[in-house]
GROMACS .gro file of C-alpha atoms in nm:
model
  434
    1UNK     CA    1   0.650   3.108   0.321
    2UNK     CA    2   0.294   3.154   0.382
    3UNK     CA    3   0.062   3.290   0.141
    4UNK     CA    4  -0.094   3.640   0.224
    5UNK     CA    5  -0.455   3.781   0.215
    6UNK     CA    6  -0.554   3.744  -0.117
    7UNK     CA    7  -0.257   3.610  -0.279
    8UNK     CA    8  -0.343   3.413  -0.580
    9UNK     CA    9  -0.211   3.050  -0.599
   10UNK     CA   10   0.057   3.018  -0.861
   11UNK     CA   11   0.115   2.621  -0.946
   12UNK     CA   12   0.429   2.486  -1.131
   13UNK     CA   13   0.351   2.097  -1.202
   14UNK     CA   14   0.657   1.882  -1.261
   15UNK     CA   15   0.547   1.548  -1.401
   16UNK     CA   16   0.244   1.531  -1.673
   17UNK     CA   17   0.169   1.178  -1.685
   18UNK     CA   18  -0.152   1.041  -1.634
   19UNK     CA   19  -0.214   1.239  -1.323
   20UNK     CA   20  -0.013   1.544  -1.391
   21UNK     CA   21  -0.277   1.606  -1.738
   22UNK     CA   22  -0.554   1.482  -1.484
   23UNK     CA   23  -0.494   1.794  -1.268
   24UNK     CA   24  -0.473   1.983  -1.512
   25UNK     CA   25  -0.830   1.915  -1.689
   26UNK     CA   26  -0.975   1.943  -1.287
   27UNK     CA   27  -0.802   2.278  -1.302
   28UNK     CA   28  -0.893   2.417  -1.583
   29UNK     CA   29  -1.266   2.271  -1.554
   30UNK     CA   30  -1.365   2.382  -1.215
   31UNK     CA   31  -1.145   2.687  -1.216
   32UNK     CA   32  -1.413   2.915  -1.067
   33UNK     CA   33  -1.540   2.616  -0.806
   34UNK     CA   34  -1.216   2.581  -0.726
   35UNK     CA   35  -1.185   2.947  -0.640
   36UNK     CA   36  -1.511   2.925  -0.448
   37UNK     CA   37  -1.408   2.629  -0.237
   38UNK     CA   38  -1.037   2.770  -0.141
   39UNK     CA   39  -1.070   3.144  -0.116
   40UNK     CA   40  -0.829   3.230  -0.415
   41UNK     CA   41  -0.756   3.224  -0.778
   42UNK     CA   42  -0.593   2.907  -0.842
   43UNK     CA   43  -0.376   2.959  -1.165
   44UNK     CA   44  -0.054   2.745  -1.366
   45UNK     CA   45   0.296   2.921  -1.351
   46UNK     CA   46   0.493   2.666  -1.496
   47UNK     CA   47   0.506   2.293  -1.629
   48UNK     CA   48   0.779   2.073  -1.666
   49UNK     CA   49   0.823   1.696  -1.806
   50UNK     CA   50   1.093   1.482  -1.965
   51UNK     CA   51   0.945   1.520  -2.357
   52UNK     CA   52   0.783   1.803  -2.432
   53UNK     CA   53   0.633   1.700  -2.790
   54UNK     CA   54   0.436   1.451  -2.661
   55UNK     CA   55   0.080   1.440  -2.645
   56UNK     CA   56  -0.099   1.428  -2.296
   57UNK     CA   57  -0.427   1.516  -2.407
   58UNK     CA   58  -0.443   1.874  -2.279
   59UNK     CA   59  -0.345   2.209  -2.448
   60UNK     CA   60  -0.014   2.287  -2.250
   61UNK     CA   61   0.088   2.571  -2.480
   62UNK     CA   62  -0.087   2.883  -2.254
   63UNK     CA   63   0.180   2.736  -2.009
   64UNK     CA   64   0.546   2.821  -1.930
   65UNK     CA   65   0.787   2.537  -2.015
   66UNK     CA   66   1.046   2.436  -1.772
   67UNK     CA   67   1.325   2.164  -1.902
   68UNK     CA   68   1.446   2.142  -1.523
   69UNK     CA   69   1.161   2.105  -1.271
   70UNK     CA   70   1.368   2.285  -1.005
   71UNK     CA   71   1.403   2.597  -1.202
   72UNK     CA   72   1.033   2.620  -1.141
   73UNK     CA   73   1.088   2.606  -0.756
   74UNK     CA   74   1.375   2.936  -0.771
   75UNK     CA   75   1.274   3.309  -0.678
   76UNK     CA   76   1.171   3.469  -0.974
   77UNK     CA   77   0.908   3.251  -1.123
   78UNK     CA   78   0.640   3.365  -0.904
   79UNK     CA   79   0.554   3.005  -0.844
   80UNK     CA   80   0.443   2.961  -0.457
   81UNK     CA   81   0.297   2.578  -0.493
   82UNK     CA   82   0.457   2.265  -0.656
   83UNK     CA   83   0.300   1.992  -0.767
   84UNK     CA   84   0.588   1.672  -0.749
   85UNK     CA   85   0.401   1.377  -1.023
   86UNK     CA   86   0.792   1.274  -1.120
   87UNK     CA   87   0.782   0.956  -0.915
   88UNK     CA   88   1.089   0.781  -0.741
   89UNK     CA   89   1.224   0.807  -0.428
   90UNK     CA   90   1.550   1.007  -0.525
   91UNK     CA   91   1.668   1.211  -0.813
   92UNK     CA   92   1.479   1.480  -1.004
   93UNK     CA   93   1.167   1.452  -0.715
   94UNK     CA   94   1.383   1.451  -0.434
   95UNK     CA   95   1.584   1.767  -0.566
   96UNK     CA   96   1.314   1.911  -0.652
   97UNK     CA   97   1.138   1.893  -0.318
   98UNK     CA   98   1.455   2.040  -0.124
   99UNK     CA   99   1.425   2.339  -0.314
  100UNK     CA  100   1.088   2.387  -0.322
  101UNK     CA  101   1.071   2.324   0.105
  102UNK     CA  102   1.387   2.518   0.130
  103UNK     CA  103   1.278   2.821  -0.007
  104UNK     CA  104   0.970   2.780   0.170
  105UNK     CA  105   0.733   2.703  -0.161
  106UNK     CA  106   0.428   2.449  -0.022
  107UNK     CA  107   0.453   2.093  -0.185
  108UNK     CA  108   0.215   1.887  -0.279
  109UNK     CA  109   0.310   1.506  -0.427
  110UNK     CA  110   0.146   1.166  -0.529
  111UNK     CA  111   0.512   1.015  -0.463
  112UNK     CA  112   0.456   0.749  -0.208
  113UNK     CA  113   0.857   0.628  -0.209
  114UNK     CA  114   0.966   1.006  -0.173
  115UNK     CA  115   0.755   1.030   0.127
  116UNK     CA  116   0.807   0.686   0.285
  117UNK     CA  117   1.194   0.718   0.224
  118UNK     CA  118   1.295   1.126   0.283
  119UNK     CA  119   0.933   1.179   0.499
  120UNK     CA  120   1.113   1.323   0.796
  121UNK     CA  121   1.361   1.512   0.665
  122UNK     CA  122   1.093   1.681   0.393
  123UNK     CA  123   0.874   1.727   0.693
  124UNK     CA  124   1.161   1.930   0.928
  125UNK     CA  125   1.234   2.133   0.605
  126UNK     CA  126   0.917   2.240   0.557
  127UNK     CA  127   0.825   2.262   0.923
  128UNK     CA  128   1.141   2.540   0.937
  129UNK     CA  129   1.077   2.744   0.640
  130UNK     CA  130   0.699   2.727   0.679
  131UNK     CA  131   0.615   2.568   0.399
  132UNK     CA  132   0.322   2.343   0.326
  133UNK     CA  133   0.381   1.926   0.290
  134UNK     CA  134   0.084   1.694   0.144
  135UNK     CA  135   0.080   1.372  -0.007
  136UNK     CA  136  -0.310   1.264  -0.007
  137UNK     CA  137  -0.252   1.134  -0.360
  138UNK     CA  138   0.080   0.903  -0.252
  139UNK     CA  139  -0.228   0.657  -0.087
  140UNK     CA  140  -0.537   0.478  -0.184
  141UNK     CA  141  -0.580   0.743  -0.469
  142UNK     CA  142  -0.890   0.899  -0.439
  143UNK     CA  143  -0.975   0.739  -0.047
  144UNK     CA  144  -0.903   1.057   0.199
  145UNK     CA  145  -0.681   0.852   0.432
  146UNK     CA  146  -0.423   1.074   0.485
  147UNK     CA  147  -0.660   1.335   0.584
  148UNK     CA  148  -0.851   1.129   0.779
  149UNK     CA  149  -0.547   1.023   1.026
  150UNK     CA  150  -0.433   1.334   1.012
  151UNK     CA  151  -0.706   1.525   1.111
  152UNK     CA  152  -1.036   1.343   1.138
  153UNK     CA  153  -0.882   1.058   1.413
  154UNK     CA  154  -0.682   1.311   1.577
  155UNK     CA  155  -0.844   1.282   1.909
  156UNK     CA  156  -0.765   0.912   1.850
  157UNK     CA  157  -0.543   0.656   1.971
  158UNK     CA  158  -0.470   0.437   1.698
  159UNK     CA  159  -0.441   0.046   1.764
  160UNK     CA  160  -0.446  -0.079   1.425
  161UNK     CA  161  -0.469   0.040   1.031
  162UNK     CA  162  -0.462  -0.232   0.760
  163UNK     CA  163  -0.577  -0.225   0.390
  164UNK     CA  164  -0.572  -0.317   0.026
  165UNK     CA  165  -0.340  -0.061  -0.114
  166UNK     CA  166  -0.279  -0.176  -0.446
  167UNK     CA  167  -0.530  -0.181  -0.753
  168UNK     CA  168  -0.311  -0.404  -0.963
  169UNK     CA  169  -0.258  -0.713  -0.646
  170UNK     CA  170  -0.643  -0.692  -0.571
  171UNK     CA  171  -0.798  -0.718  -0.959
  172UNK     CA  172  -0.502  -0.995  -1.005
  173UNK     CA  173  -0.648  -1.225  -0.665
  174UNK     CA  174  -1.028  -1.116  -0.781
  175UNK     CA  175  -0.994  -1.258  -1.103
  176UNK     CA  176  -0.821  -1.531  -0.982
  177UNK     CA  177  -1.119  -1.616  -0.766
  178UNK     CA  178  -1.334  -1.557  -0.972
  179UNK     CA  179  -1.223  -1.795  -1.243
  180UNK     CA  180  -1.028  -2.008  -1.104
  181UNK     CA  181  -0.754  -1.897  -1.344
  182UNK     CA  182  -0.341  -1.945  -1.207
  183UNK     CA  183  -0.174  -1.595  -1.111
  184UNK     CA  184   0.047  -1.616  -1.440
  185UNK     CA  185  -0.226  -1.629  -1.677
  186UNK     CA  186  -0.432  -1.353  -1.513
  187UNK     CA  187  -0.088  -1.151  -1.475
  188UNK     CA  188  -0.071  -1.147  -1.833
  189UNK     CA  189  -0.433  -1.051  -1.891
  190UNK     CA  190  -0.407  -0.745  -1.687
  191UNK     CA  191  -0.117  -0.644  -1.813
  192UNK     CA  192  -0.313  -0.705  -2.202
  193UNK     CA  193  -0.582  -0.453  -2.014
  194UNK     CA  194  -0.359  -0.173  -1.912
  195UNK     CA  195  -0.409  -0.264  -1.524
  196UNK     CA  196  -0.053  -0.420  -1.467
  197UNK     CA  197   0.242  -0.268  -1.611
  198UNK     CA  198   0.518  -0.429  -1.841
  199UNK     CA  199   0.744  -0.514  -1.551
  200UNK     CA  200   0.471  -0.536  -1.268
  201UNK     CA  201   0.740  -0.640  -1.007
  202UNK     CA  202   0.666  -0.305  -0.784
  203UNK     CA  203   0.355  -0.425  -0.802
  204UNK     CA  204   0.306  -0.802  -0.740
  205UNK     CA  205   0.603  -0.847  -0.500
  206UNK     CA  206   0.463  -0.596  -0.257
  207UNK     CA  207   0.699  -0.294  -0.294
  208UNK     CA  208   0.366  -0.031  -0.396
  209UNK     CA  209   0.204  -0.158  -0.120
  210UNK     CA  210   0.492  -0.145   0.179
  211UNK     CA  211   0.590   0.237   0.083
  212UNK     CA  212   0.196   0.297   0.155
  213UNK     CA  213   0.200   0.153   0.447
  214UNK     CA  214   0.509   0.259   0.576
  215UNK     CA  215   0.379   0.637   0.571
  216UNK     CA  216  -0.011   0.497   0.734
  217UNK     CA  217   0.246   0.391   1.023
  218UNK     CA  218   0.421   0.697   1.039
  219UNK     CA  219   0.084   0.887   1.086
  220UNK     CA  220  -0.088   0.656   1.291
  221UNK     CA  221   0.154   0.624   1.535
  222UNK     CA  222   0.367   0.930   1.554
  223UNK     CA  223   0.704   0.727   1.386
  224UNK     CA  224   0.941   0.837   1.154
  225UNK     CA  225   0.802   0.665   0.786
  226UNK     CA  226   1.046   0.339   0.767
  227UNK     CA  227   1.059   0.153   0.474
  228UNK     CA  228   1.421  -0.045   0.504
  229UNK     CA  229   1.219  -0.230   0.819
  230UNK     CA  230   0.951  -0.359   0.664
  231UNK     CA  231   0.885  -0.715   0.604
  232UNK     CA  232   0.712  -0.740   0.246
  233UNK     CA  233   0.591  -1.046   0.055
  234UNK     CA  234   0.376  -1.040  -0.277
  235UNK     CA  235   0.120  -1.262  -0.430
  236UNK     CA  236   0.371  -1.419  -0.674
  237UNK     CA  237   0.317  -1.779  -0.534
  238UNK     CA  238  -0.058  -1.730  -0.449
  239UNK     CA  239  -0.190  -2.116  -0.632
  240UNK     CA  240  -0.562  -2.139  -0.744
  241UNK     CA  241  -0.521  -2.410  -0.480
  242UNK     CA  242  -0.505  -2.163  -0.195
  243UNK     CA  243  -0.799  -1.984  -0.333
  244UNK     CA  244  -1.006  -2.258  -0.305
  245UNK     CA  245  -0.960  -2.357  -0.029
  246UNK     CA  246  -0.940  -2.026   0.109
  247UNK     CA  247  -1.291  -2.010   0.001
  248UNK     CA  248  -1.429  -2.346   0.155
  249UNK     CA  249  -1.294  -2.269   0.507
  250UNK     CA  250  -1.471  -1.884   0.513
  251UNK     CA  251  -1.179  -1.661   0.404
  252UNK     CA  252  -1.126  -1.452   0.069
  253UNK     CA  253  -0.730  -1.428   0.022
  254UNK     CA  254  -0.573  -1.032  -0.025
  255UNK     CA  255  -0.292  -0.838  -0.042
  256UNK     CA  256  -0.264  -0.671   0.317
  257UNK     CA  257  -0.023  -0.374   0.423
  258UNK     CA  258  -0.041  -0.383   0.788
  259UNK     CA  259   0.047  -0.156   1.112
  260UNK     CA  260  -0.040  -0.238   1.414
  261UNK     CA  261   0.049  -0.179   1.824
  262UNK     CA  262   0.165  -0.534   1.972
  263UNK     CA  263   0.261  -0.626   2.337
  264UNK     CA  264   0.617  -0.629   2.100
  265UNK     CA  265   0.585  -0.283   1.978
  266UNK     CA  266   0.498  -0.161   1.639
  267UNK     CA  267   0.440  -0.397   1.376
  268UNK     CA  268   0.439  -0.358   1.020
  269UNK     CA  269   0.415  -0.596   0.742
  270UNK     CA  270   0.332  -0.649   0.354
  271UNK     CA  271   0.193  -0.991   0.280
  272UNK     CA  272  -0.147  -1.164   0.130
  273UNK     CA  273  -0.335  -1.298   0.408
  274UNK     CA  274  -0.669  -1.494   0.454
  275UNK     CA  275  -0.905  -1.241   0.556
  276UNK     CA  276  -1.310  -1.377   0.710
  277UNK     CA  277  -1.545  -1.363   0.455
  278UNK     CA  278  -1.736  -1.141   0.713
  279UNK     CA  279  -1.471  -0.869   0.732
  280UNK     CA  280  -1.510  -0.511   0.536
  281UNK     CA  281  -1.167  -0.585   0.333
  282UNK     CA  282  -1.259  -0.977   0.231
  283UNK     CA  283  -1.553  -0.790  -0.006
  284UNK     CA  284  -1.326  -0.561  -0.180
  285UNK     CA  285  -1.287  -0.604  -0.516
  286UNK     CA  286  -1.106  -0.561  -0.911
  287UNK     CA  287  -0.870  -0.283  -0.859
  288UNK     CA  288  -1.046  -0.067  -0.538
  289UNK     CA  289  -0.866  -0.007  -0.239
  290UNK     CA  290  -1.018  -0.004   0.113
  291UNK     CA  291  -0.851   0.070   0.436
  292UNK     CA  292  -1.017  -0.036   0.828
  293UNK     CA  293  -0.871   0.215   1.079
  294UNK     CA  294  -0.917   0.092   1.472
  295UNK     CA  295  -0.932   0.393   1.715
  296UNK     CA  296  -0.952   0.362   2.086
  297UNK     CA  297  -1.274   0.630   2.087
  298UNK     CA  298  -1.426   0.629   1.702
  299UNK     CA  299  -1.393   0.218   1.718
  300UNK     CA  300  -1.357   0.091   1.330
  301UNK     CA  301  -1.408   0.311   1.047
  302UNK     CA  302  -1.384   0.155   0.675
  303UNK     CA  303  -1.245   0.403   0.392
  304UNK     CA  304  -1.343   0.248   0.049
  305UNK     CA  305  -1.308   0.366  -0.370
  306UNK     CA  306  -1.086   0.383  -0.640
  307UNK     CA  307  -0.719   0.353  -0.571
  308UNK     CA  308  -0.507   0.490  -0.888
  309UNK     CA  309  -0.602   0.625  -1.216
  310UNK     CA  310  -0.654   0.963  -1.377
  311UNK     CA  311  -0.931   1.111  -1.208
  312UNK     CA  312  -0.939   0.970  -0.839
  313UNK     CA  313  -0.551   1.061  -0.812
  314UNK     CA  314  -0.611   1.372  -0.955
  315UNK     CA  315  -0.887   1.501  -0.764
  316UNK     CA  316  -0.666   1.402  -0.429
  317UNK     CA  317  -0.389   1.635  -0.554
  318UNK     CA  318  -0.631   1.940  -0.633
  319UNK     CA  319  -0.791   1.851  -0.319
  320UNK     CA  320  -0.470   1.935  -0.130
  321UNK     CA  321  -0.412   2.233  -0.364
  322UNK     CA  322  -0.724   2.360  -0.214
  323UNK     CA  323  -0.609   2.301   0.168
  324UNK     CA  324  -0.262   2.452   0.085
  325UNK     CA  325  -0.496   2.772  -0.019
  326UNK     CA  326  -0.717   2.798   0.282
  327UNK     CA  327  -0.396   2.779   0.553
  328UNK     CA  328  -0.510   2.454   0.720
  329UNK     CA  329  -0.155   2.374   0.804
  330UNK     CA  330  -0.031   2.187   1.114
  331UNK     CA  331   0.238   1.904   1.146
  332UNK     CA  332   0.347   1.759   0.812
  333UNK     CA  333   0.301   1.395   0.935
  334UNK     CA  334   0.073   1.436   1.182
  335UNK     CA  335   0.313   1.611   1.484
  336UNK     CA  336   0.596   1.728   1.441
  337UNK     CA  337   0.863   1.623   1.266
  338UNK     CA  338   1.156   1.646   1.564
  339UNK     CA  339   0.845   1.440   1.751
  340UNK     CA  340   0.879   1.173   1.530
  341UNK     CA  341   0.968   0.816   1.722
  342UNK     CA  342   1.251   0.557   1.559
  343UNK     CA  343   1.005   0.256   1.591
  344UNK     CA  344   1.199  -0.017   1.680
  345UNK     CA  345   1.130  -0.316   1.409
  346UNK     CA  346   0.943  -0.584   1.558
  347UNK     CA  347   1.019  -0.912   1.350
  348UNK     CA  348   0.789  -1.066   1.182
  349UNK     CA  349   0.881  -1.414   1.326
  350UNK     CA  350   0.746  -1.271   1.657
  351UNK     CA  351   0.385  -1.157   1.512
  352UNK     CA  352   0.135  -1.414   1.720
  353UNK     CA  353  -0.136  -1.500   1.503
  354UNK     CA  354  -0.325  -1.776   1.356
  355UNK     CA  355  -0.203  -1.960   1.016
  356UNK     CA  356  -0.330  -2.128   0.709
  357UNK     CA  357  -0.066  -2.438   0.622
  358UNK     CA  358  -0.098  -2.638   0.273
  359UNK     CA  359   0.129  -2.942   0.231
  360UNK     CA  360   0.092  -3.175  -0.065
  361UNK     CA  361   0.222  -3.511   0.035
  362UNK     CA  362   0.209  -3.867  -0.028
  363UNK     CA  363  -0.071  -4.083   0.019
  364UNK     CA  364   0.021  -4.333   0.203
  365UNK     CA  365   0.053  -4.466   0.593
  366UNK     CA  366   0.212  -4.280   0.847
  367UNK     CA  367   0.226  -3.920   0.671
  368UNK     CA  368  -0.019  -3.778   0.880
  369UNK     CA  369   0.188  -3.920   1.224
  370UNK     CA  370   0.498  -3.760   1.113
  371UNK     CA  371   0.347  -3.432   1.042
  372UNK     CA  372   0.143  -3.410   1.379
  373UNK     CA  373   0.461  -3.531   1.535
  374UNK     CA  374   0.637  -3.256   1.457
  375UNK     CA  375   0.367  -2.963   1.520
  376UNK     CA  376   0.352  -3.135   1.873
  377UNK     CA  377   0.723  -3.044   1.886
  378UNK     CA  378   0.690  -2.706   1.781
  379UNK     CA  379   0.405  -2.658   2.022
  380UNK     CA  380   0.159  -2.566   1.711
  381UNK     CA  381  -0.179  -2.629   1.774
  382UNK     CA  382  -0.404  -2.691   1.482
  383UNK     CA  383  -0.779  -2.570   1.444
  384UNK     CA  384  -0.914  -2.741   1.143
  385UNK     CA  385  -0.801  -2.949   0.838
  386UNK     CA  386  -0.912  -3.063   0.565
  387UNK     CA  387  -0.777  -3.353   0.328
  388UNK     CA  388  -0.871  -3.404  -0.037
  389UNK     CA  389  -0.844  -3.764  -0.241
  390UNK     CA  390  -0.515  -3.821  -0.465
  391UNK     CA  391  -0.417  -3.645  -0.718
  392UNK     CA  392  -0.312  -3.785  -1.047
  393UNK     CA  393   0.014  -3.796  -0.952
  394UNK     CA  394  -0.057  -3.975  -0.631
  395UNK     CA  395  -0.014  -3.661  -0.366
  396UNK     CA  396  -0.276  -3.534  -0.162
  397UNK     CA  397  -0.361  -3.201   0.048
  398UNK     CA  398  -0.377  -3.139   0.334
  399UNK     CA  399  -0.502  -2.825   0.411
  400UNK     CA  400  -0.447  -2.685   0.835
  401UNK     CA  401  -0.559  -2.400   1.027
  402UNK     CA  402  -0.425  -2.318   1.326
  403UNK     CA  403  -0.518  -2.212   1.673
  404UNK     CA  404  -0.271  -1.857   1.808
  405UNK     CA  405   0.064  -1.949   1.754
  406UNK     CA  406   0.423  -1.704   1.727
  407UNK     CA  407   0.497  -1.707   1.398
  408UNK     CA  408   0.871  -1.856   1.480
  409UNK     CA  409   0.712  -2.189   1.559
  410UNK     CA  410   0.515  -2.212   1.232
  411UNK     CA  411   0.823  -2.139   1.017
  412UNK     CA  412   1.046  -2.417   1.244
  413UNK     CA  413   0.751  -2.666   1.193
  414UNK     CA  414   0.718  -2.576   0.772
  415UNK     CA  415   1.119  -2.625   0.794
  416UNK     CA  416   1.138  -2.981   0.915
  417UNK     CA  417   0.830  -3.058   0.676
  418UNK     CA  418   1.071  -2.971   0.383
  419UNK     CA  419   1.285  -3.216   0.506
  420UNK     CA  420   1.027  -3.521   0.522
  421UNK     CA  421   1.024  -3.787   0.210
  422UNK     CA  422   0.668  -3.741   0.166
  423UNK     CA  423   0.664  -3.394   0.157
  424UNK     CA  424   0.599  -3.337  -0.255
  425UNK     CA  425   0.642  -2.973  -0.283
  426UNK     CA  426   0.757  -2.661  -0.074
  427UNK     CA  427   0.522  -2.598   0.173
  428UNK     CA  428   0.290  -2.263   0.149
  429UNK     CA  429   0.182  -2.066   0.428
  430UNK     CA  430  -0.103  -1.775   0.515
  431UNK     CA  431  -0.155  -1.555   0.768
  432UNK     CA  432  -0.471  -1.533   0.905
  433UNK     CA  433  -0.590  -1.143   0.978
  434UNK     CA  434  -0.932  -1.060   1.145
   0.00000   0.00000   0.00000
């Protein structure tokens, strides 16, 4: 349904959180900017949220309540743009958005797991009713990224996109850094300080990060979003250890979601990685996001500011409010959604990179031979090492870099050192990214 000459935009907002009441101060602040900027009155038809007495710091009562957030979505309500800040990947948002796209109603959403789970199918439905689809908010917050794969790099082949995509993973490895403090004390810190939440597993163990990445794919590289594919690790069992040494051999650990075109196909991939002190991403810190985009024309280009919160999410929502009102349409994920490819998943044991290794073992004669013996076997070449004096307990590091290697040999050769006598502990191990 596309808006005609004139016609005012009429929002319903489902979901008054932290964003949702963020939109609505921009809204009501900027109202006649706003106007300015899109070519139209930009007005509120309807609101919806699970408690209705509750506080959210702005005066909803000028504004029509809806208990159901689809109700806002049917023909009568006058409502022609909805604004999805529910959250989840099913349930109320996805219902919500198939009734919205179906009756050809523009959507706009901060809902990173709606998109990189139901991204196709909500792109066809709104590509055949004529409806609008953005999701600028559902990545890096306040960074443009969407916008700037979509449109900006269009004339672009894309080789690569990579970035630190989570606030919460980034402020967690800073601090850790910074103070040398272990990831379970600084966990707890952050969430003391409002930056982690009370079960932070989405979070720490990747999941935030691999729906984000999951939809960069998908509009770098013309695939349908896949998110059942993609290999994800967190920062759980990132040691202070790792950080300093990390540090001593020229690398500053993060959280990475990665996409990139391989001899193998497309890869992508959650995991922290040891990134050159040198590189845009290794300087990123506390709780900002950053993304490096490689395009075969433009060459790199470094997006960089505030991931989450009120205002930076906000303003990406009101910013696609404002495209919805001035037409600038075209595919919903970048072509077309019946253009889409099925990526075949390349496994991660198959990525050919380089590797950090750390081994604590015991100090004593022929460790070092039986270790070397089998990375000989494995046909894994090492770079650089380092070795430290014993420990208290009588185990030492050793600390190995390696030279390109598939990823399959590194994981045999960490394997058989599990099974070694000297071996103290499991052995941890980093990728390397550029």
């Amino acid at each position: 349904m596309s808006l005609t000459d004139g016609q005012d935009i009429v929002l319903g907002i489902a979901g008054l959180g932290t964003v949702g009441g963020g939109v609505i101060k921009i809204l009501e602040k900027h109202a006649s900017l706003l106007a300015a900027r899109s070519g139209r009155n930009i007005t509120i038809g309807g609101v919806s949220a699970r408690d209705r007495s509750r506080d959210r710091g702005v005066d909803l009562s000028s504004y029509t309540w809806f208990d159901n957030a689809v109700d806002m979505a049917a023909a009568d309500t006058g409502i022609n743009v909805i604004v999805e800040l529910i959250g989840g990947s099913d349930g109320p948002a996805l219902a919500l958005a198939r009734e919205a796209l179906g009756r050809g109603i523009s959507l706009i959403t901060a809902n990173k797991a709606l998109i990189a789970t139901h991204g196709k199918e909500l792109a066809a439905l709104a590509e055949e009713t004529g409806a609008d689809l953005r999701f600028e908010a559902a990545v890096a917050g306040g960074i443009p990224i969407i916008k700037a794969l979509r449109e900006g790099l269009a004339g672009n082949g894309v080789s690569s996109v990579r970035g630190i995509l989570n606030g919460t993973c980034n402020y967690i490895l800073t601090r850790m850094e910074r103070e040398g403090l272990a990831f379970d004390v600084v966990l707890k810190d952050a969430q003391q300080l409002g930056y982690a939440e009370a079960d932070p597993t989405f979070d720490i163990d990747g999941i935030d990060t691999a729906h984000k990445t999951a939809i960069l794919a998908a509009l770098a590289f013309g695939t349908e979003p896949d998110i059942e594919n993609l290999p994800t690790e967190g920062i759980r069992n990132i040691a202070p250890v790792d950080i300093e040494y990390a540090k001593e051999l020229g690398y500053r650990i993060k959280l990475l979601g990665v996409a990139q075109q391989t001899e193998e196909g497309i890869e992508t991939r959650v995991h922290p990685a040891m990134v050159p002190i040198s590189a845009p991403l290794a300087n990123v810190m506390d709780a900002v996001n950053a993304v490096v985009v490689h395009g075969d024309f433009v060459g790199q280009t470094v997006y960089e500011g505030a991931g989450a919160g009120e205002g930076p999410t906000a303003s990406a929502v009101v910013a696609d409010i404002i495209d919805v009102a001035r037409g600038q349409g075209g595919p919903r994920l970048g072509i077309p959604a019946s253009s889409l490819k099925v990526a075949a998943p390349v496994p991660v044991s198959k990525h050919r990179g380089t590797y950090y290794l750390r081994l604590r073992v015991e100090d004593r004669h022929g460790v070092m031979a039986d270790i070397t013996k089998i990375l000989a076997e494995e046909q894994v070449s090492i770079e650089s090492m380092l070795q430290r004096g014993r420990a208290s307990d009588g185990g030492v590091y050793i600390i190995m870099t390696t030279h390109e290697v598939v990823e399959a040999s590194v994981a045999s050769a960490l394997e058989r050192f599990t099974e070694l006598e000297c071996v103290l502990e499991t052995p941890a191990m980093l990728r390397i990214e550029a």
